[in-house]
XYZ file of N, CA and C in Angstrom:
552
model
N 79.754 53.289 70.836
C 79.681 54.637 71.590
C 79.684 53.759 73.422
N 78.944 53.224 73.583
C 78.450 51.994 74.341
C 79.516 51.625 75.002
N 80.467 50.867 73.738
C 81.371 49.975 74.259
C 82.574 50.482 74.817
N 82.834 51.775 74.643
C 83.875 52.617 75.249
C 83.745 53.479 76.489
N 82.231 53.527 76.554
C 81.651 53.628 78.379
C 81.758 52.716 78.984
N 81.660 51.684 78.367
C 81.526 50.695 79.105
C 83.413 49.905 79.432
N 83.930 50.047 78.687
C 85.801 50.072 78.670
C 86.182 50.887 79.806
N 85.718 52.670 79.704
C 86.169 53.094 80.820
C 85.660 52.985 81.884
N 84.423 52.452 82.076
C 83.978 52.162 83.553
C 84.524 51.025 84.275
N 84.608 49.844 83.328
C 85.599 49.031 83.666
C 86.910 48.894 84.067
N 87.542 49.933 83.305
C 89.008 50.418 84.030
C 89.066 51.298 85.078
N 88.337 52.049 85.217
C 88.270 52.963 86.242
C 87.865 52.011 87.717
N 86.705 51.066 87.537
C 86.389 50.564 88.663
C 87.728 48.795 88.793
N 88.155 49.181 88.342
C 89.370 47.610 88.697
C 90.441 48.120 88.899
N 90.638 50.160 88.722
C 91.810 50.610 89.707
C 91.396 50.941 90.571
N 90.112 50.985 91.252
C 89.666 51.811 92.848
C 89.841 50.504 93.550
N 89.892 48.828 93.572
C 89.506 48.367 94.295
C 90.186 47.115 94.117
N 90.906 46.384 95.177
C 91.738 45.519 94.815
C 90.654 44.260 95.003
N 89.553 44.424 95.445
C 88.099 43.256 95.460
C 87.759 43.300 93.776
N 88.318 43.950 93.136
C 87.601 44.093 92.266
C 88.400 43.272 91.266
N 87.582 42.917 90.074
C 88.664 41.741 88.912
C 90.273 41.881 89.013
N 90.901 40.967 90.175
C 92.429 41.457 89.797
C 93.062 41.094 88.379
N 92.354 40.268 87.561
C 92.969 39.538 86.360
C 91.661 39.683 85.295
N 91.452 41.224 84.772
C 90.769 40.979 83.395
C 90.917 40.269 82.470
N 90.034 39.392 82.370
C 89.449 38.669 81.006
C 90.194 39.418 79.922
N 90.260 39.396 78.809
C 89.896 39.628 77.141
C 88.706 40.733 76.866
N 87.643 39.717 77.589
C 86.217 40.308 76.965
C 85.229 39.488 77.763
N 84.205 39.401 76.864
C 83.090 38.445 77.911
C 83.657 37.204 78.229
N 83.143 36.596 78.963
C 83.121 34.837 79.207
C 82.147 34.170 79.347
N 81.615 33.078 78.661
C 80.713 31.748 78.369
C 81.380 31.304 79.259
N 80.194 30.176 79.425
C 80.640 28.539 80.141
C 79.284 28.145 79.482
N 79.366 26.547 79.507
C 78.032 25.759 79.311
C 77.947 25.287 80.297
N 76.922 25.270 81.448
C 76.744 24.247 82.226
C 75.631 23.636 82.244
N 74.632 22.879 83.451
C 73.429 22.176 83.111
C 71.934 22.831 84.302
N 71.316 22.875 84.021
C 70.297 23.473 84.341
C 69.441 21.691 85.504
N 69.119 21.649 86.758
C 68.465 20.580 87.632
C 68.162 19.869 86.559
N 67.331 20.147 85.853
C 66.613 19.191 84.717
C 67.758 17.811 83.913
N 69.094 18.937 83.598
C 70.136 17.727 83.001
C 70.255 18.530 81.508
N 69.399 19.739 81.227
C 69.657 20.506 79.988
C 70.863 21.227 79.480
N 71.603 21.737 78.832
C 72.640 22.640 78.632
C 71.866 23.759 78.984
N 72.671 24.873 79.150
C 72.651 25.863 79.565
C 73.792 26.726 79.420
N 73.994 27.330 78.849
C 74.986 29.147 78.397
C 74.868 29.945 79.103
N 75.950 30.613 79.697
C 76.154 31.283 80.624
C 75.702 32.745 79.873
N 76.003 33.182 78.744
C 75.395 33.875 77.397
C 74.110 34.165 77.688
N 73.552 33.401 77.848
C 71.861 33.536 78.289
C 71.084 34.298 78.583
N 71.900 35.215 80.089
C 71.913 36.153 81.103
C 72.564 38.185 80.314
N 72.880 37.813 78.974
C 73.413 38.735 78.555
C 72.394 39.846 78.515
N 72.649 41.426 78.148
C 71.885 42.429 78.429
C 71.617 43.424 79.338
N 71.690 42.998 80.689
C 71.941 43.151 81.903
C 73.119 42.993 82.963
N 73.120 43.316 84.083
C 74.301 43.077 84.822
C 74.018 41.591 85.141
N 75.029 40.664 85.391
C 74.560 39.112 85.750
C 75.524 39.579 87.730
N 74.536 38.831 88.469
C 75.293 38.330 89.298
C 75.131 37.137 89.943
N 76.289 36.142 89.791
C 76.697 35.328 89.785
C 77.588 34.756 91.262
N 76.552 33.415 91.909
C 77.277 32.680 93.032
C 77.216 31.034 92.753
N 79.018 31.007 93.030
C 79.349 29.730 92.987
C 79.492 28.996 94.215
N 78.914 28.136 94.625
C 78.984 27.419 95.290
C 79.063 26.035 95.696
N 79.843 25.634 96.432
C 79.739 24.195 96.916
C 78.881 23.925 97.728
N 78.359 22.809 98.250
C 77.435 22.397 99.343
C 77.347 22.634 100.528
N 78.840 23.204 100.859
C 79.209 23.644 102.657
C 79.048 25.362 102.491
N 79.225 26.131 101.429
C 79.140 27.332 101.443
C 77.729 27.844 101.220
N 76.921 27.793 101.159
C 75.474 28.010 100.623
C 75.435 29.556 101.154
N 75.672 29.488 102.769
C 75.190 30.072 103.687
C 76.647 31.637 103.933
N 78.040 31.379 103.051
C 78.590 32.045 103.476
C 78.676 33.657 103.148
N 77.594 33.670 101.947
C 77.438 35.102 101.443
C 75.993 35.470 101.364
N 75.645 35.184 103.147
C 74.364 35.382 103.199
C 73.958 36.609 103.354
N 74.948 37.484 103.875
C 74.420 39.163 104.003
C 74.528 39.876 102.885
N 75.273 39.314 101.653
C 75.586 39.942 100.280
C 74.186 39.541 100.248
N 73.877 38.330 100.166
C 72.400 37.906 99.361
C 70.810 38.636 99.617
N 71.211 39.072 101.500
C 69.909 39.378 102.027
C 70.049 41.174 101.683
N 71.316 41.750 101.754
C 71.412 42.789 101.179
C 71.395 43.230 99.912
N 71.332 42.321 99.210
C 70.773 42.562 97.347
C 69.385 42.446 97.185
N 68.599 41.537 98.204
C 66.861 41.518 97.684
C 66.692 42.631 98.781
N 66.827 43.187 100.271
C 66.365 44.207 100.278
C 66.388 45.505 99.744
N 67.002 45.834 99.271
C 67.988 46.897 98.412
C 67.227 46.847 97.183
N 67.495 45.547 96.691
C 66.304 45.520 95.106
C 64.930 45.587 95.232
N 64.610 45.497 96.581
C 62.885 45.382 96.670
C 62.567 46.866 96.996
N 63.621 47.447 98.014
C 63.656 49.300 98.125
C 63.415 49.998 97.323
N 64.560 49.380 96.324
C 64.832 50.420 95.605
C 64.006 49.601 93.984
N 63.126 49.044 93.841
C 62.243 48.202 92.531
C 63.388 48.190 92.127
N 64.557 47.575 92.564
C 65.199 47.525 90.984
C 65.706 46.127 91.123
N 64.818 44.989 91.422
C 64.963 43.262 91.516
C 64.470 43.050 90.074
N 64.518 43.780 88.726
C 64.411 43.194 87.871
C 65.809 43.521 87.017
N 66.468 44.587 87.517
C 67.770 45.434 86.975
C 69.172 44.741 86.595
N 69.310 43.529 86.904
C 70.073 42.594 87.153
C 69.324 41.450 87.268
N 70.674 40.145 86.934
C 70.365 39.115 86.243
C 70.741 38.517 88.181
N 70.290 37.078 88.698
C 71.001 36.859 89.856
C 71.112 34.855 89.396
N 72.173 34.629 89.759
C 72.478 33.494 88.543
C 73.323 32.558 89.850
N 72.395 31.300 90.290
C 73.141 30.703 91.199
C 74.094 29.478 90.418
N 75.010 28.844 90.727
C 76.046 27.724 90.202
C 76.008 27.035 91.662
N 75.620 26.035 91.153
C 75.995 24.849 92.450
C 77.498 23.892 91.822
N 78.188 24.199 92.923
C 79.397 23.208 92.497
C 79.270 21.602 92.918
N 78.479 20.501 91.871
C 78.359 19.075 92.460
C 79.631 18.402 91.579
N 80.668 18.918 91.095
C 81.537 18.061 90.325
C 82.140 16.527 91.286
N 81.874 16.593 92.506
C 82.398 15.762 93.735
C 81.031 14.583 93.774
N 79.905 14.995 93.048
C 78.657 14.527 92.917
C 77.878 13.637 91.479
N 79.517 13.613 90.582
C 78.870 12.835 89.589
C 79.430 11.403 89.142
N 78.431 11.596 90.004
C 78.634 9.432 89.871
C 77.804 9.056 90.348
N 76.831 8.094 89.953
C 75.654 7.280 90.560
C 75.778 6.676 92.089
N 74.616 6.949 92.700
C 73.611 7.489 92.908
C 73.864 8.603 93.115
N 74.996 9.458 94.030
C 74.877 10.323 94.332
C 74.043 11.517 93.257
N 74.635 11.490 91.811
C 74.128 12.392 90.443
C 72.717 12.970 90.989
N 72.157 11.996 91.233
C 70.533 12.130 91.272
C 70.240 12.670 92.817
N 70.802 12.137 93.666
C 70.208 12.904 95.081
C 70.703 14.207 95.341
N 71.873 14.375 94.290
C 72.318 16.280 94.634
C 71.615 16.744 93.421
N 71.005 16.459 92.662
C 70.388 16.949 91.517
C 68.932 17.570 92.390
N 68.239 16.068 93.110
C 67.187 16.476 93.719
C 67.133 17.587 94.462
N 68.128 17.647 95.487
C 68.240 18.636 96.945
C 68.133 20.177 96.138
N 68.781 20.115 94.446
C 68.832 21.455 94.155
C 67.338 21.848 93.243
N 66.776 21.172 93.072
C 65.478 21.309 92.867
C 64.700 21.563 93.960
N 64.540 20.688 94.710
C 64.020 21.994 95.758
C 64.133 22.682 96.211
N 66.071 23.347 96.346
C 66.476 24.750 96.655
C 65.588 25.556 95.889
N 65.623 25.368 94.459
C 65.049 25.774 93.380
C 63.724 26.514 93.855
N 62.968 25.306 94.294
C 61.146 25.588 94.850
C 61.214 26.547 95.796
N 62.122 26.421 96.708
C 62.484 27.029 97.820
C 62.813 28.607 97.611
N 63.509 28.614 96.803
C 64.110 30.444 96.310
C 63.679 30.456 95.352
N 62.215 30.031 94.194
C 62.321 30.323 92.862
C 62.865 31.017 92.315
N 64.282 30.624 92.269
C 64.716 30.904 90.827
C 65.349 29.570 90.483
N 65.858 29.770 89.348
C 66.694 28.478 88.763
C 67.929 28.304 89.533
N 68.723 27.056 89.648
C 70.073 26.999 89.932
C 70.605 25.944 89.172
N 71.777 26.603 88.362
C 72.803 25.826 87.176
C 73.581 24.831 88.076
N 73.685 23.808 87.869
C 74.639 22.715 87.875
C 76.323 22.821 87.524
N 77.431 22.533 88.206
C 78.417 22.253 87.203
C 78.906 20.834 87.382
N 78.518 19.743 87.200
C 79.056 18.506 87.137
C 80.549 18.669 86.696
N 81.054 19.029 86.115
C 82.246 18.285 85.793
C 83.386 19.670 86.133
N 83.233 20.797 86.920
C 84.004 21.523 87.347
C 84.673 22.519 86.381
N 83.686 23.251 85.418
C 83.624 24.098 84.401
C 83.937 25.170 84.743
N 83.281 25.767 85.824
C 83.788 27.469 86.349
C 85.399 26.928 87.126
N 85.593 26.088 87.855
C 87.102 25.962 88.516
C 88.042 26.051 87.582
N 88.011 25.801 86.157
C 89.111 25.694 85.154
C 88.932 26.888 83.886
N 89.841 26.980 83.833
C 90.624 27.907 82.879
C 89.190 28.143 81.904
N 88.603 29.844 81.620
C 88.988 31.056 81.976
C 88.898 31.984 83.184
N 87.943 30.797 83.932
C 87.093 30.766 85.162
C 88.090 31.206 86.562
N 88.482 29.772 86.769
C 89.655 29.913 87.430
C 88.645 29.931 88.916
N 87.792 29.641 89.121
C 87.316 30.083 90.541
C 87.498 28.764 91.446
N 87.831 29.028 93.016
C 87.756 27.861 94.018
C 86.373 27.146 93.969
N 86.915 25.614 93.714
C 85.616 24.568 94.152
C 85.375 24.393 95.123
N 85.920 25.080 96.897
C 85.619 24.135 97.757
C 85.363 26.050 98.677
N 84.201 26.666 97.980
C 84.166 27.949 98.942
C 82.945 28.824 97.792
N 82.454 30.100 98.814
C 81.605 30.485 97.737
C 82.288 31.600 97.100
N 82.111 31.788 96.057
C 82.480 32.820 94.684
C 81.439 33.611 94.083
N 81.551 34.938 94.470
C 80.571 36.152 93.919
C 81.223 37.268 92.503
N 80.807 36.689 91.605
C 80.888 37.708 90.340
C 80.123 38.830 89.805
N 80.891 39.584 89.625
C 79.382 40.689 88.632
C 80.319 40.667 87.480
N 78.937 40.354 86.215
C 79.605 40.539 84.969
C 78.559 41.633 84.568
N 79.361 42.559 83.482
C 78.165 43.526 83.237
C 77.423 43.219 82.381
N 76.963 43.623 81.122
C 75.308 43.045 80.460
C 76.358 42.197 79.296
N 77.534 42.982 78.982
C 77.904 41.982 78.082
C 78.957 40.373 78.398
N 78.525 40.278 79.493
C 79.804 39.360 80.206
C 80.998 39.148 80.427
N 81.325 40.598 80.617
C 82.561 40.916 81.263
C 83.335 41.314 82.575
N 83.479 39.888 83.405
C 83.781 40.455 84.846
C 84.054 41.333 85.486
N 83.536 42.210 86.043
C 84.139 43.235 87.122
C 84.233 43.488 88.384
N 83.625 42.301 88.711
C 84.038 41.777 90.191
C 84.415 40.367 90.342
N 84.656 40.163 91.720
C 85.171 39.112 92.120
C 85.665 38.727 93.393
N 85.337 37.636 93.887
C 85.621 37.866 95.118
C 85.269 36.168 95.831
N 86.156 35.867 96.344
C 86.020 34.563 96.706
C 86.025 34.161 98.617
N 85.247 33.770 98.849
C 85.138 33.235 100.240
C 84.371 33.907 101.115
N 84.579 34.338 102.510
C 83.264 35.424 103.192
C 83.584 36.565 103.107
N 82.650 37.608 102.207
C 82.954 39.043 101.849
C 82.571 39.583 103.753
N 83.253 40.577 103.678
C 83.720 41.029 105.062
C 82.346 42.942 104.641
N 82.070 43.701 105.750
C 81.283 44.154 105.136
C 81.598 45.240 104.316
N 82.960 45.828 104.481
C 83.604 46.556 103.405
C 83.691 46.044 101.891
N 83.591 45.091 101.780
C 83.695 44.235 100.386
C 81.984 44.271 100.096
N 81.342 43.866 101.099
C 79.777 43.880 100.656
C 79.618 45.283 100.045
N 79.790 46.181 100.570
C 80.060 47.618 100.354
C 80.348 47.580 98.467
N 81.282 47.558 98.771
C 82.374 47.766 97.392
C 81.540 46.896 95.980
N 80.725 46.067 95.892
C 80.082 45.045 95.654
C 78.801 45.793 94.886
N 78.335 46.439 96.053
C 76.975 47.190 95.551
C 77.194 48.601 94.831
N 78.701 49.581 95.412
C 78.654 50.120 94.568
C 78.859 49.880 93.065
N 79.707 48.688 92.559
C 79.995 48.546 91.431
C 78.617 48.229 90.649
N 77.871 47.457 91.041
C 76.226 47.242 91.016
C 75.377 48.675 90.686
N 75.703 49.334 91.402
C 75.198 50.622 91.692
C 75.416 51.512 90.346
N 76.541 51.321 89.845
C 77.290 52.262 88.740
C 76.625 51.545 87.336
N 76.106 50.354 87.771
C 75.866 49.551 86.331
C 74.438 49.332 86.341
N 73.407 49.922 87.036
C 72.115 49.469 87.311
C 71.335 51.315 87.608
N 73.179 52.238 87.473
C 72.545 53.783 87.941
C 72.047 54.202 88.710
N 72.143 53.544 89.664
C 71.512 54.157 90.880
C 72.663 53.695 91.672
N 72.245 54.444 93.332
C 73.216 54.447 94.220
C 72.785 53.873 95.512
N 73.273 52.342 95.033
C 72.277 50.896 96.528
C 73.224 51.157 97.607
N 74.403 51.230 97.926
C 75.590 51.416 98.959
C 74.853 52.062 100.417
N 75.115 50.988 100.607
C 74.310 51.171 101.950
C 75.155 52.397 103.076
N 76.584 52.516 103.038
C 76.826 53.858 103.824
C 76.474 55.263 103.729
N 75.355 55.183 102.414
C 75.159 56.329 102.145
C 73.194 56.835 102.869
N 73.078 54.916 103.553
C 71.841 55.331 103.704
C 71.331 55.305 104.897
N 70.538 56.268 105.508
C 69.993 56.163 106.535
C 69.913 55.103 107.634
């Protein structure tokens, strides 16, 4: 029953907006990346709740700051910070050589301490390759349901209306309206 409802929700959401995952994959996606400590980590580790995945190169970390700020503010206001996982992935493919790799990983560890969240690293371009096919030189934002199926995908700087679409889809997944346009 849950799979049927999730399938219907996915179909309805995909039909509702061009920003939503325009190439629905056959099901859940997974990839193995590394933590800043070098240990392998599978994205499937975060199954069970919606996943908000940010994939960014070093020049794009502030590109979608308005979305990040809205997510935190609304999550805090509505006590939903634990309702979804936030997974940050740094595209470090261009730094996968000595000594740049060590310097880049050191910077990622500093950012992890600053923001209090783990940041995975993509040293091999894994998320830029099929089936993910994410652009490597921008900020990409994905929303995956609890099973790992991509419901929303956007690359580049999000406009306010795209942020609202993202928040509506996320609100559907967490069972609470978090879109700003309806807030006072």
